[in-house]
mmCIF file of C-alpha atoms and ligand atoms in Angstrom:
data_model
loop_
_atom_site.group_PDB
_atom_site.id
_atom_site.type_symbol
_atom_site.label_atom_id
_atom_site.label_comp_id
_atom_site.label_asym_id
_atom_site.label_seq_id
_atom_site.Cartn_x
_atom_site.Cartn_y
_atom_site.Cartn_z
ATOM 1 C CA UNK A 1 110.964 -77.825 140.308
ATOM 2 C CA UNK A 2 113.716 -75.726 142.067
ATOM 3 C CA UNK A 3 113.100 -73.181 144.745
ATOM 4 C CA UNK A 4 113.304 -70.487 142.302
ATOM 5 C CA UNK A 5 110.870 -71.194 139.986
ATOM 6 C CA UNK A 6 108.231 -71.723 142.376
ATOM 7 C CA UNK A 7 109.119 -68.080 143.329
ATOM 8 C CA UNK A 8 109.235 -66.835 139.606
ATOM 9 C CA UNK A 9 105.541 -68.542 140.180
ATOM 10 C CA UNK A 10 104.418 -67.081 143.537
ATOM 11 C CA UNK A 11 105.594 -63.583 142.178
ATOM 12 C CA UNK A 12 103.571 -64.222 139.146
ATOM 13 C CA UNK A 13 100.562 -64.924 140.859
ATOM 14 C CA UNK A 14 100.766 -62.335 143.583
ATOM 15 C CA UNK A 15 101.292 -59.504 140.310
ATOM 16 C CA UNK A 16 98.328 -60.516 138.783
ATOM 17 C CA UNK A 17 96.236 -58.516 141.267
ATOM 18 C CA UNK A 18 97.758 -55.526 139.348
ATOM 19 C CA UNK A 19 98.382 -56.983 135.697
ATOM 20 C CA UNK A 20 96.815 -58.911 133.346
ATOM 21 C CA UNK A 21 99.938 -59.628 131.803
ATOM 22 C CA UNK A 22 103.054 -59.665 134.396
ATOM 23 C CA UNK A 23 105.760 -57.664 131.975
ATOM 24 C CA UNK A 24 109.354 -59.327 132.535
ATOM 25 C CA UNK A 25 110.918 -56.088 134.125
ATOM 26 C CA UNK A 26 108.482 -56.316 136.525
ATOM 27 C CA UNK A 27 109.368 -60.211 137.492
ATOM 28 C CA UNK A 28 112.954 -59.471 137.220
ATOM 29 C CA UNK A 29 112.642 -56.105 139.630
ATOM 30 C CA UNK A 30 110.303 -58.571 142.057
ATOM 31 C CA UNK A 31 112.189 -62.019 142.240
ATOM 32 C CA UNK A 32 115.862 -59.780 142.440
ATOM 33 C CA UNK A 33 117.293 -62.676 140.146
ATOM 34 C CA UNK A 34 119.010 -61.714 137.050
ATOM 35 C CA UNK A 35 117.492 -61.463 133.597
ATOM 36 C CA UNK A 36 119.239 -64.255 132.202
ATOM 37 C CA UNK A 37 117.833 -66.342 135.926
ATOM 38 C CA UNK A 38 114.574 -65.485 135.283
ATOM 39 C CA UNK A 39 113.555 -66.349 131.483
ATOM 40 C CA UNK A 40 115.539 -69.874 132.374
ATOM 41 C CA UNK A 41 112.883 -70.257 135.057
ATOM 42 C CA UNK A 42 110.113 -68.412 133.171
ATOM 43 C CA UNK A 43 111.171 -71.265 130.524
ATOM 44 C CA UNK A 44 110.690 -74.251 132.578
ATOM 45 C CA UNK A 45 107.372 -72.930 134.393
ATOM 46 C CA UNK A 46 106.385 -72.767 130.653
ATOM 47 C CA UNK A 47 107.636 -76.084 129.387
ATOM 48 C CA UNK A 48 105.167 -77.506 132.583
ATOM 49 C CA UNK A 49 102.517 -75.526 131.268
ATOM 50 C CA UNK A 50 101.941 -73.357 134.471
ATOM 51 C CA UNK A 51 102.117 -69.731 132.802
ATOM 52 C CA UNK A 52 100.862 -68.430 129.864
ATOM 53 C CA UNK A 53 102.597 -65.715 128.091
ATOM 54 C CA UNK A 54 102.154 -62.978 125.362
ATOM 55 C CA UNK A 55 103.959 -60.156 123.953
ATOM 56 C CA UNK A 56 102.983 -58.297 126.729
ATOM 57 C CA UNK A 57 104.152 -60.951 129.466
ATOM 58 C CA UNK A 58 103.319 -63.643 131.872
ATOM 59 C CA UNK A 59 100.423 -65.028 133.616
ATOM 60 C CA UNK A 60 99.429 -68.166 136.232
ATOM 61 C CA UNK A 61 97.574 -70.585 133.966
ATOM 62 C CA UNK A 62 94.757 -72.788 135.664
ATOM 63 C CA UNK A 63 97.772 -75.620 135.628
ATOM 64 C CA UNK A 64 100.029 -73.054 137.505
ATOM 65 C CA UNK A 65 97.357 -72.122 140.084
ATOM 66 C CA UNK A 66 96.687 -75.806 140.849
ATOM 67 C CA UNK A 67 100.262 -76.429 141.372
ATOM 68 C CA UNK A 68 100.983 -73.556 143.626
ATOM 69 C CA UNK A 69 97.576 -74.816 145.959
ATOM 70 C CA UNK A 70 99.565 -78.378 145.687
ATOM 71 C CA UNK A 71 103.022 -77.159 146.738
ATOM 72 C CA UNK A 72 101.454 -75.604 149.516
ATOM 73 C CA UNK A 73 99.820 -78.512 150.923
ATOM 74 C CA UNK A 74 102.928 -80.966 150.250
ATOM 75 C CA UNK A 75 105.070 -78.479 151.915
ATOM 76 C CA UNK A 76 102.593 -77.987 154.789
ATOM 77 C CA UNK A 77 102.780 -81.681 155.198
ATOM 78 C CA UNK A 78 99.203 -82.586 154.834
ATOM 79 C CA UNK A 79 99.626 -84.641 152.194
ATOM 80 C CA UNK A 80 101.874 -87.383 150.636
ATOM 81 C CA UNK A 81 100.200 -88.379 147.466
ATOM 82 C CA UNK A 82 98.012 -87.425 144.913
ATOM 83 C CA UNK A 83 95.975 -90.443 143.189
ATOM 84 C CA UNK A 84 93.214 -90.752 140.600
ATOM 85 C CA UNK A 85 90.399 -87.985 139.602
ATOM 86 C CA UNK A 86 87.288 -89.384 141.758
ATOM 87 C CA UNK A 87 85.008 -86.374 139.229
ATOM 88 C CA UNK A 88 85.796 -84.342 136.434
ATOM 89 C CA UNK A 89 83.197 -81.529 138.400
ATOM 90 C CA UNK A 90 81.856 -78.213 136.731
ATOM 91 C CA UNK A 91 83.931 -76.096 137.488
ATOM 92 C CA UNK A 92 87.434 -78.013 138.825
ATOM 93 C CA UNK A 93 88.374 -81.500 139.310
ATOM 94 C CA UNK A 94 88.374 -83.527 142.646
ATOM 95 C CA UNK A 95 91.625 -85.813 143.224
ATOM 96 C CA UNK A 96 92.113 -88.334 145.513
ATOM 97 C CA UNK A 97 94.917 -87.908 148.015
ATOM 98 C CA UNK A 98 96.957 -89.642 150.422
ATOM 99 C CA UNK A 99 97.007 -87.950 154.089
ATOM 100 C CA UNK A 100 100.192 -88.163 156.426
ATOM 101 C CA UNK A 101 99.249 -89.867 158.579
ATOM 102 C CA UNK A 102 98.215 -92.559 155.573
ATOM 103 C CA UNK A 103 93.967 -91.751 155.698
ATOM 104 C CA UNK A 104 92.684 -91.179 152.227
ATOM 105 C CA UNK A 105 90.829 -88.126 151.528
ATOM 106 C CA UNK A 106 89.618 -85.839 148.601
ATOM 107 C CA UNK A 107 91.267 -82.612 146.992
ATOM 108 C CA UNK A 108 89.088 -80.470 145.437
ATOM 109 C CA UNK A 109 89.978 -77.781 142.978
ATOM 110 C CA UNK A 110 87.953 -75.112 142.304
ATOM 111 C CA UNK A 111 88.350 -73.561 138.872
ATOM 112 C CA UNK A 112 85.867 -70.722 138.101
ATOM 113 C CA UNK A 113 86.441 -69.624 134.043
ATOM 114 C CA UNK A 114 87.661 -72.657 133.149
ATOM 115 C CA UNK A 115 83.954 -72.831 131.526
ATOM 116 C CA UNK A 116 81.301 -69.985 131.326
ATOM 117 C CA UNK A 117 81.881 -67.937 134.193
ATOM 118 C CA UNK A 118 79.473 -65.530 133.973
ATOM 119 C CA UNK A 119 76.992 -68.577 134.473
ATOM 120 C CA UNK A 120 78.673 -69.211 137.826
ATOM 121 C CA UNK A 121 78.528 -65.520 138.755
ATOM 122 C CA UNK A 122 75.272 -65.166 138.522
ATOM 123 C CA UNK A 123 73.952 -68.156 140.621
ATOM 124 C CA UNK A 124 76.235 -67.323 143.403
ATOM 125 C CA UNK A 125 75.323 -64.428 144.828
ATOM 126 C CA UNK A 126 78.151 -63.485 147.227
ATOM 127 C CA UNK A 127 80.030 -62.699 144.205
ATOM 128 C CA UNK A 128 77.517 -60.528 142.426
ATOM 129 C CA UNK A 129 78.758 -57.444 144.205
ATOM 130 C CA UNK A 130 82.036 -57.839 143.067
ATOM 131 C CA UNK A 131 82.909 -56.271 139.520
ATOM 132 C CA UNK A 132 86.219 -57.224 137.531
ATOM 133 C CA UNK A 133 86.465 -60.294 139.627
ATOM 134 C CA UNK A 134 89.423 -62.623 137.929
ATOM 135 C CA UNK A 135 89.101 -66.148 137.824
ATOM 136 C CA UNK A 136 91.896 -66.167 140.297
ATOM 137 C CA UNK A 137 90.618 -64.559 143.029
ATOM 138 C CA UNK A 138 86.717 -66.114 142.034
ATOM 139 C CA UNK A 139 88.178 -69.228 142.476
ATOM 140 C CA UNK A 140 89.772 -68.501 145.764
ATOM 141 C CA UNK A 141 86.682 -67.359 147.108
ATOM 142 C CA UNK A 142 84.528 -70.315 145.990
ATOM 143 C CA UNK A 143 86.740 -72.509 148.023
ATOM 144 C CA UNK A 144 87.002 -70.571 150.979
ATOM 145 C CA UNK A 145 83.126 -70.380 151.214
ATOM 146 C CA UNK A 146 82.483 -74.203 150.782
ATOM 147 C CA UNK A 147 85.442 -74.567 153.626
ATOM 148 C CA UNK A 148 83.921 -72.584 155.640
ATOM 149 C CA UNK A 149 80.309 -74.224 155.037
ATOM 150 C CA UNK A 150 81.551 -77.354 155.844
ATOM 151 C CA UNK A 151 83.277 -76.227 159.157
ATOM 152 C CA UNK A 152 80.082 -74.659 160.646
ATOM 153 C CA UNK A 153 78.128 -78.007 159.301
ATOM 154 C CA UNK A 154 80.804 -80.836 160.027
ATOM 155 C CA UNK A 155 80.298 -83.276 161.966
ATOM 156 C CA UNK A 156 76.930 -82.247 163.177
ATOM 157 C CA UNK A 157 75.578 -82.885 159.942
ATOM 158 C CA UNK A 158 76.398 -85.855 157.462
ATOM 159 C CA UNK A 159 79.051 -83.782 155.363
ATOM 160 C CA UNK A 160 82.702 -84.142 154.369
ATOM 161 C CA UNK A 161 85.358 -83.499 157.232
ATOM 162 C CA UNK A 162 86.785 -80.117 155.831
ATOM 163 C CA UNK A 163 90.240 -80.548 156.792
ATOM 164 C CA UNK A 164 92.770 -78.188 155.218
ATOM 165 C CA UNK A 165 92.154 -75.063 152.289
ATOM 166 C CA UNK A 166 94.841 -73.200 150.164
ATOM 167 C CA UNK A 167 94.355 -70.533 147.843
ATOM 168 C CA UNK A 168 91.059 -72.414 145.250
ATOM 169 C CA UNK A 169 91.535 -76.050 146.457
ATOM 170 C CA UNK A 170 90.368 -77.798 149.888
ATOM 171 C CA UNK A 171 90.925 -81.447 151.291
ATOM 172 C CA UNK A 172 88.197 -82.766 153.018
ATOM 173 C CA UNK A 173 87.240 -86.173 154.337
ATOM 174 C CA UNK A 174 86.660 -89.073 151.481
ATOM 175 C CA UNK A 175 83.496 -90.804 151.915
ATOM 176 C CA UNK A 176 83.937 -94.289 149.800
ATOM 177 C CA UNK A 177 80.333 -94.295 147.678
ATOM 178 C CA UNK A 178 78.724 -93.643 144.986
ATOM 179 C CA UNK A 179 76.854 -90.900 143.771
ATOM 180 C CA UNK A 180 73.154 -91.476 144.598
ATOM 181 C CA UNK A 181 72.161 -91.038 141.249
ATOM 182 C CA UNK A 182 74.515 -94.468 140.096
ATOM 183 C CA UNK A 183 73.289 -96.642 142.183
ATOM 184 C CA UNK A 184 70.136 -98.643 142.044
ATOM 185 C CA UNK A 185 68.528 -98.616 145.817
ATOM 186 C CA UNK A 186 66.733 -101.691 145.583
ATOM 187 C CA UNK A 187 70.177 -103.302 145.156
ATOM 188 C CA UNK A 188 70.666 -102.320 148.891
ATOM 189 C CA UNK A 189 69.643 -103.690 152.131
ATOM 190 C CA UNK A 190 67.586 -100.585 153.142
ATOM 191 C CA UNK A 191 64.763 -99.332 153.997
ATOM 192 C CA UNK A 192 64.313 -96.846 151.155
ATOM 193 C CA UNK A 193 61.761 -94.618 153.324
ATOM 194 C CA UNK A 194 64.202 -94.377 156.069
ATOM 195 C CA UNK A 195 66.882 -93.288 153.810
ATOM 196 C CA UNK A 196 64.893 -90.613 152.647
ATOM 197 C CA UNK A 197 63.525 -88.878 155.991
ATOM 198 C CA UNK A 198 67.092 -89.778 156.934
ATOM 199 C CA UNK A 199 68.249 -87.417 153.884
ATOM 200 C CA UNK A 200 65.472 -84.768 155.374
ATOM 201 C CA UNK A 201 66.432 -84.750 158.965
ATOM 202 C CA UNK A 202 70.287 -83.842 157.311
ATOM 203 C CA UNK A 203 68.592 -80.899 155.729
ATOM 204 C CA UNK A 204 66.362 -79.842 158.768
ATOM 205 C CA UNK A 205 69.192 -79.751 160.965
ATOM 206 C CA UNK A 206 71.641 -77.887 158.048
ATOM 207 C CA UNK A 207 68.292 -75.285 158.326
ATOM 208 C CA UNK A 208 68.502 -74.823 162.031
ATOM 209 C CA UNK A 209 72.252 -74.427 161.360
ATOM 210 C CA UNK A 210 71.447 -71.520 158.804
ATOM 211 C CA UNK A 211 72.475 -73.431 155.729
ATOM 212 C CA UNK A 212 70.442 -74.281 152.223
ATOM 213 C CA UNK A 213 72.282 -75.948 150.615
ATOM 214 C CA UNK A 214 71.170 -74.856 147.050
ATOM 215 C CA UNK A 215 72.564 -77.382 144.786
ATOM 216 C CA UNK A 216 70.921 -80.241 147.008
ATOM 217 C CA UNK A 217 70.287 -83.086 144.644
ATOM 218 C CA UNK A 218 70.833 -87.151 143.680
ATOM 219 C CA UNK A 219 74.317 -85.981 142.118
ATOM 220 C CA UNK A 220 75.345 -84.329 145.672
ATOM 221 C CA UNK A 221 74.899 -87.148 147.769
ATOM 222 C CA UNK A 222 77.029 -90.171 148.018
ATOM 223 C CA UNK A 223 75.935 -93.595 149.831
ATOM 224 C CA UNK A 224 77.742 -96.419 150.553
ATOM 225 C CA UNK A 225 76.679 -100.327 150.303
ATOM 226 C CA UNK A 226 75.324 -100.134 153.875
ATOM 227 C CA UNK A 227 73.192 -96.940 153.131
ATOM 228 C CA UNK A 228 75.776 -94.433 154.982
ATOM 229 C CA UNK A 229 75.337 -91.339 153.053
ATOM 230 C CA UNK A 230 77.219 -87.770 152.846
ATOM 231 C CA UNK A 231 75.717 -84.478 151.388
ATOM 232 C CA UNK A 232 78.403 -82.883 149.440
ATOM 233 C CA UNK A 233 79.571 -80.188 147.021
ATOM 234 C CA UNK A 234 78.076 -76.841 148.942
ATOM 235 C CA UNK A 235 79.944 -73.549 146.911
ATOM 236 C CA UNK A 236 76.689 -72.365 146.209
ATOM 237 C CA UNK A 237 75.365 -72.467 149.683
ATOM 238 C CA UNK A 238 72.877 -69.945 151.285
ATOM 239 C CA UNK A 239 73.569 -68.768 154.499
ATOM 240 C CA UNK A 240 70.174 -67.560 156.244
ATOM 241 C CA UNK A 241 70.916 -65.291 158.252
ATOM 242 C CA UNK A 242 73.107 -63.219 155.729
ATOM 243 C CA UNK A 243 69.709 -62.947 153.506
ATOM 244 C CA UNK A 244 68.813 -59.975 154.554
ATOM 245 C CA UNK A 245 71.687 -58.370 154.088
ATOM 246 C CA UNK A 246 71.924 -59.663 150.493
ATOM 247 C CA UNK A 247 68.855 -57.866 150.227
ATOM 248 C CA UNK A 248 69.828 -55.110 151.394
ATOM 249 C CA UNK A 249 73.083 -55.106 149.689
ATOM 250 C CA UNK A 250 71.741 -55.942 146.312
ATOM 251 C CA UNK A 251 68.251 -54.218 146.573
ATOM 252 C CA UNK A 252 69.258 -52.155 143.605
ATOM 253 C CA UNK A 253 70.310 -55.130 140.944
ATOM 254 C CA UNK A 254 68.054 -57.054 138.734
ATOM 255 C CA UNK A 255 65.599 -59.343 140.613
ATOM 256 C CA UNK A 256 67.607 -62.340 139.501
ATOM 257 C CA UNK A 257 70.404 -61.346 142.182
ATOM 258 C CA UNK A 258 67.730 -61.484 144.779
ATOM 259 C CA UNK A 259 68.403 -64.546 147.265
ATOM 260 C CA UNK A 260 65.228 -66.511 148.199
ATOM 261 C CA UNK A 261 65.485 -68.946 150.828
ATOM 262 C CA UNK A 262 62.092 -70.190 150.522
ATOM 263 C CA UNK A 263 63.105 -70.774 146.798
ATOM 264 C CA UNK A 264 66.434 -72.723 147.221
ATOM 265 C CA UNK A 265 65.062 -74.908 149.775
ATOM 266 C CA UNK A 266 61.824 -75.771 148.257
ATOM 267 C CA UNK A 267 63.867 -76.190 144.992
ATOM 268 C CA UNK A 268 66.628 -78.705 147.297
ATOM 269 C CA UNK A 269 63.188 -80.665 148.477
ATOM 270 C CA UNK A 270 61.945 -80.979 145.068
ATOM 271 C CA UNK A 271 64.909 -82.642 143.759
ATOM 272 C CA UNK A 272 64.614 -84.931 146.302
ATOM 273 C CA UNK A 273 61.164 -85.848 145.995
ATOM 274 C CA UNK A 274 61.472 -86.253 142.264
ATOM 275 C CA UNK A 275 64.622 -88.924 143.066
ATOM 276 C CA UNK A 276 62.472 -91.051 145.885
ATOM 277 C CA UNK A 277 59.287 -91.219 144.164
ATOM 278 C CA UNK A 278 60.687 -93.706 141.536
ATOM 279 C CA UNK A 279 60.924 -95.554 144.770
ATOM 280 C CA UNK A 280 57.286 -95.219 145.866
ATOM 281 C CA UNK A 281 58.058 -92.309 148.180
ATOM 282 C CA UNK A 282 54.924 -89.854 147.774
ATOM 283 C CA UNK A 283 55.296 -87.185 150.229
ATOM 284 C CA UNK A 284 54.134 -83.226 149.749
ATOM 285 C CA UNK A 285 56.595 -80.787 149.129
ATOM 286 C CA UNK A 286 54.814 -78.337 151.005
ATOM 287 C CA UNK A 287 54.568 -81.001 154.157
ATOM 288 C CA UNK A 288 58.107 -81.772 153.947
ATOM 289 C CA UNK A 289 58.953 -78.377 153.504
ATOM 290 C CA UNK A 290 56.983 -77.664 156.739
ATOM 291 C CA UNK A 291 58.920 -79.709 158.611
ATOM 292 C CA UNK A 292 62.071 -78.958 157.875
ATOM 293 C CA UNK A 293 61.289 -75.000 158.551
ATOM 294 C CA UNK A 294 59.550 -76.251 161.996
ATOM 295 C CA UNK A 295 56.179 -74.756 161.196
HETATM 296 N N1 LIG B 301 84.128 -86.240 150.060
HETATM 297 C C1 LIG B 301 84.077 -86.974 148.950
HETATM 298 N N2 LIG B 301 84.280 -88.305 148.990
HETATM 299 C C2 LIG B 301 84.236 -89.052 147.872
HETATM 300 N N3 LIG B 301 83.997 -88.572 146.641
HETATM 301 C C3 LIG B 301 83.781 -87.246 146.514
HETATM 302 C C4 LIG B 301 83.817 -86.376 147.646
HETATM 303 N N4 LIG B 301 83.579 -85.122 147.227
HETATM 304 C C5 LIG B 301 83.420 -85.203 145.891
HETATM 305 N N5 LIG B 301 83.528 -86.470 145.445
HETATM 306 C C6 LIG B 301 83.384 -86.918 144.025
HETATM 307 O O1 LIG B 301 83.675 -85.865 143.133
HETATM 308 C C7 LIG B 301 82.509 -85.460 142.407
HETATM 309 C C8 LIG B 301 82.457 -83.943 142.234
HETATM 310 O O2 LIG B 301 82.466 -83.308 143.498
HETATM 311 P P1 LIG B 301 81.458 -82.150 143.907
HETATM 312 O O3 LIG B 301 81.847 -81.687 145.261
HETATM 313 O O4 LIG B 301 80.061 -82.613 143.731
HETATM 314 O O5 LIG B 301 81.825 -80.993 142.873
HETATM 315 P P2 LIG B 301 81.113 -80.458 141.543
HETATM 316 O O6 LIG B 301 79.871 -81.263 141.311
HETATM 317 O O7 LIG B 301 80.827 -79.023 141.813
HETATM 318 O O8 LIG B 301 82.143 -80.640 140.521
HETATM 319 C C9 LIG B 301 81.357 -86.007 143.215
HETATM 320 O O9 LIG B 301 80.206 -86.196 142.448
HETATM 321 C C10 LIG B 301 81.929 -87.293 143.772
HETATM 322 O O10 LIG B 301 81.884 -88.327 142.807
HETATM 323 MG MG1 LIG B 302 78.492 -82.044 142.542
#
């Protein structure tokens, strides 16, 4: 792709905070190219499946956003190549990718509306004050949340590196494992009860950091052959200290909307007490629960 059509794209994108549909006067009046210019672009951005269009004009397709959050980090020269899907996730897929300075890491694309959104809006609270959100700027926000997460946790706790974030996608560190719930832990050379107060003391300190992590299960954590393990995957996490303000703030919606620390974290606990007792692990939720809170 030439110069120009990434800026028939960027001018796209940037237009949809006031259209639905970007009308070709518009695109023509914004990118001061020619008429003729700009449907040859529009054409090829269409031909690669990065715009949609209608009768009543243009608009960034999914495809399109991704590329423009590629471009930028290829022209920012973070990365050098873009490998195989490590995860097909919920709601965007996770890439592997080739550093500059030749480390392998992970590029994760966040995609909000690519399935139900209204599902994801209502589990993530931060967004439930927000009306007429598009899945552009939903998206966005979902990714600049988990970078941020990750910088306030990394590298005190056992979380990817977050190391560069552009418009719905982030690159963080690449942790080469498994998903917890794929591999079989009597395979390993571990001691299984370690692993799991190991797992604990992770979310005690993300606690004393101000951090549930809300999605906290085996799916979420990945372990290597040695039993080195990583929490990951934290869009939906719940900062503490903001939970009054939520309250505040949404004191006036439906119950549902409410945030509940006490809730997510007990909830986080039980999924991990449900994974480890198939490994004789037969703690108390309300004893582990204890300790992570410090009471
Ligand atoms: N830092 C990482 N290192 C290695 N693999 C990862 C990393 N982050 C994600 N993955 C892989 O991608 C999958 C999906 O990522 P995740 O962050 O859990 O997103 P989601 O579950 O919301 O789609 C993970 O289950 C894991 O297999
Ligand atoms: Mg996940």
């Amino acid at each position: 792709m030439k110069e120009d059509d990434w800026r028939v794209l960027k001018i796209i994108e940037v237009s949809m905070r006031y259209y639905e549909w970007v009308p070709l006067p518009e695109i023509i009046k914004k990118t001061k190219l020619d008429k003729k210019e700009v449907l040859y672009r529009l054409k090829i951005l269409d031909k690669f499946k990065l715009i949609n269009r209608s009768s009543y004009g243009y608009r960034l397709s999914h495809k399109g956003y991704d590329a423009l959050a590629l471009n930028a980090f290829i022209k920012k020269g973070i990365i050098t190549a873009i490998g195989g899907k490590l995860g097909v996730g919920k709601e965007g897929d996770v890439y592997n990718v080739l550093l500059s300075n030749n480390r392998e890491a992970v590029l994760k694309f966040h995609n909000l509306g690519r399935t139900c959104f209204t599902r994801g809006k209502r589990y993530r609270s931060y967004l439930a004050d927000k009306r007429h959100i598009s899945w552009l700027y939903a998206s966005r926000l979902t990714a600049e949340k988990e970078f941020e997460v990750l910088s306030d946790l990394f590298p005190i706790v056992k979380v990817p590196e977050p190391i560069e974030q552009n418009r719905h996608a982030l690159i963080i560190g690449k942790m080469e494992g498994d998903e917890l719930k794929r591999v079989d832990l009597n395979q390993l050379d571990i001691d299984i009860n370690k692993l799991f107060w190991d797992i604990i003391d992770e979310v005690k300190k993300m606690y004393e950091l101000g951090y549930i992590h809300g999605d906290l299960s085996e799916f979420n954590i990945l372990i290597d052959e040695d039993g080195n393990f990583l929490i990951i995957d934290f869009p939906q996490a719940i900062k503490i200290k903001d939970e009054n303000d939520i309250k505040l703030k949404l004191d006036k919606l439906p119950g549902e909307f409410k945030v509940n620390t006490e809730y997510y974290l007990k909830r986080d606990l039980e999924n991990i007490l449900r994974y480890f007792k198939k490994y004789g692990i037969k703690e108390k939720l309300d004893v582990v629960y204890k300790y992570v809170v410090g009471k």
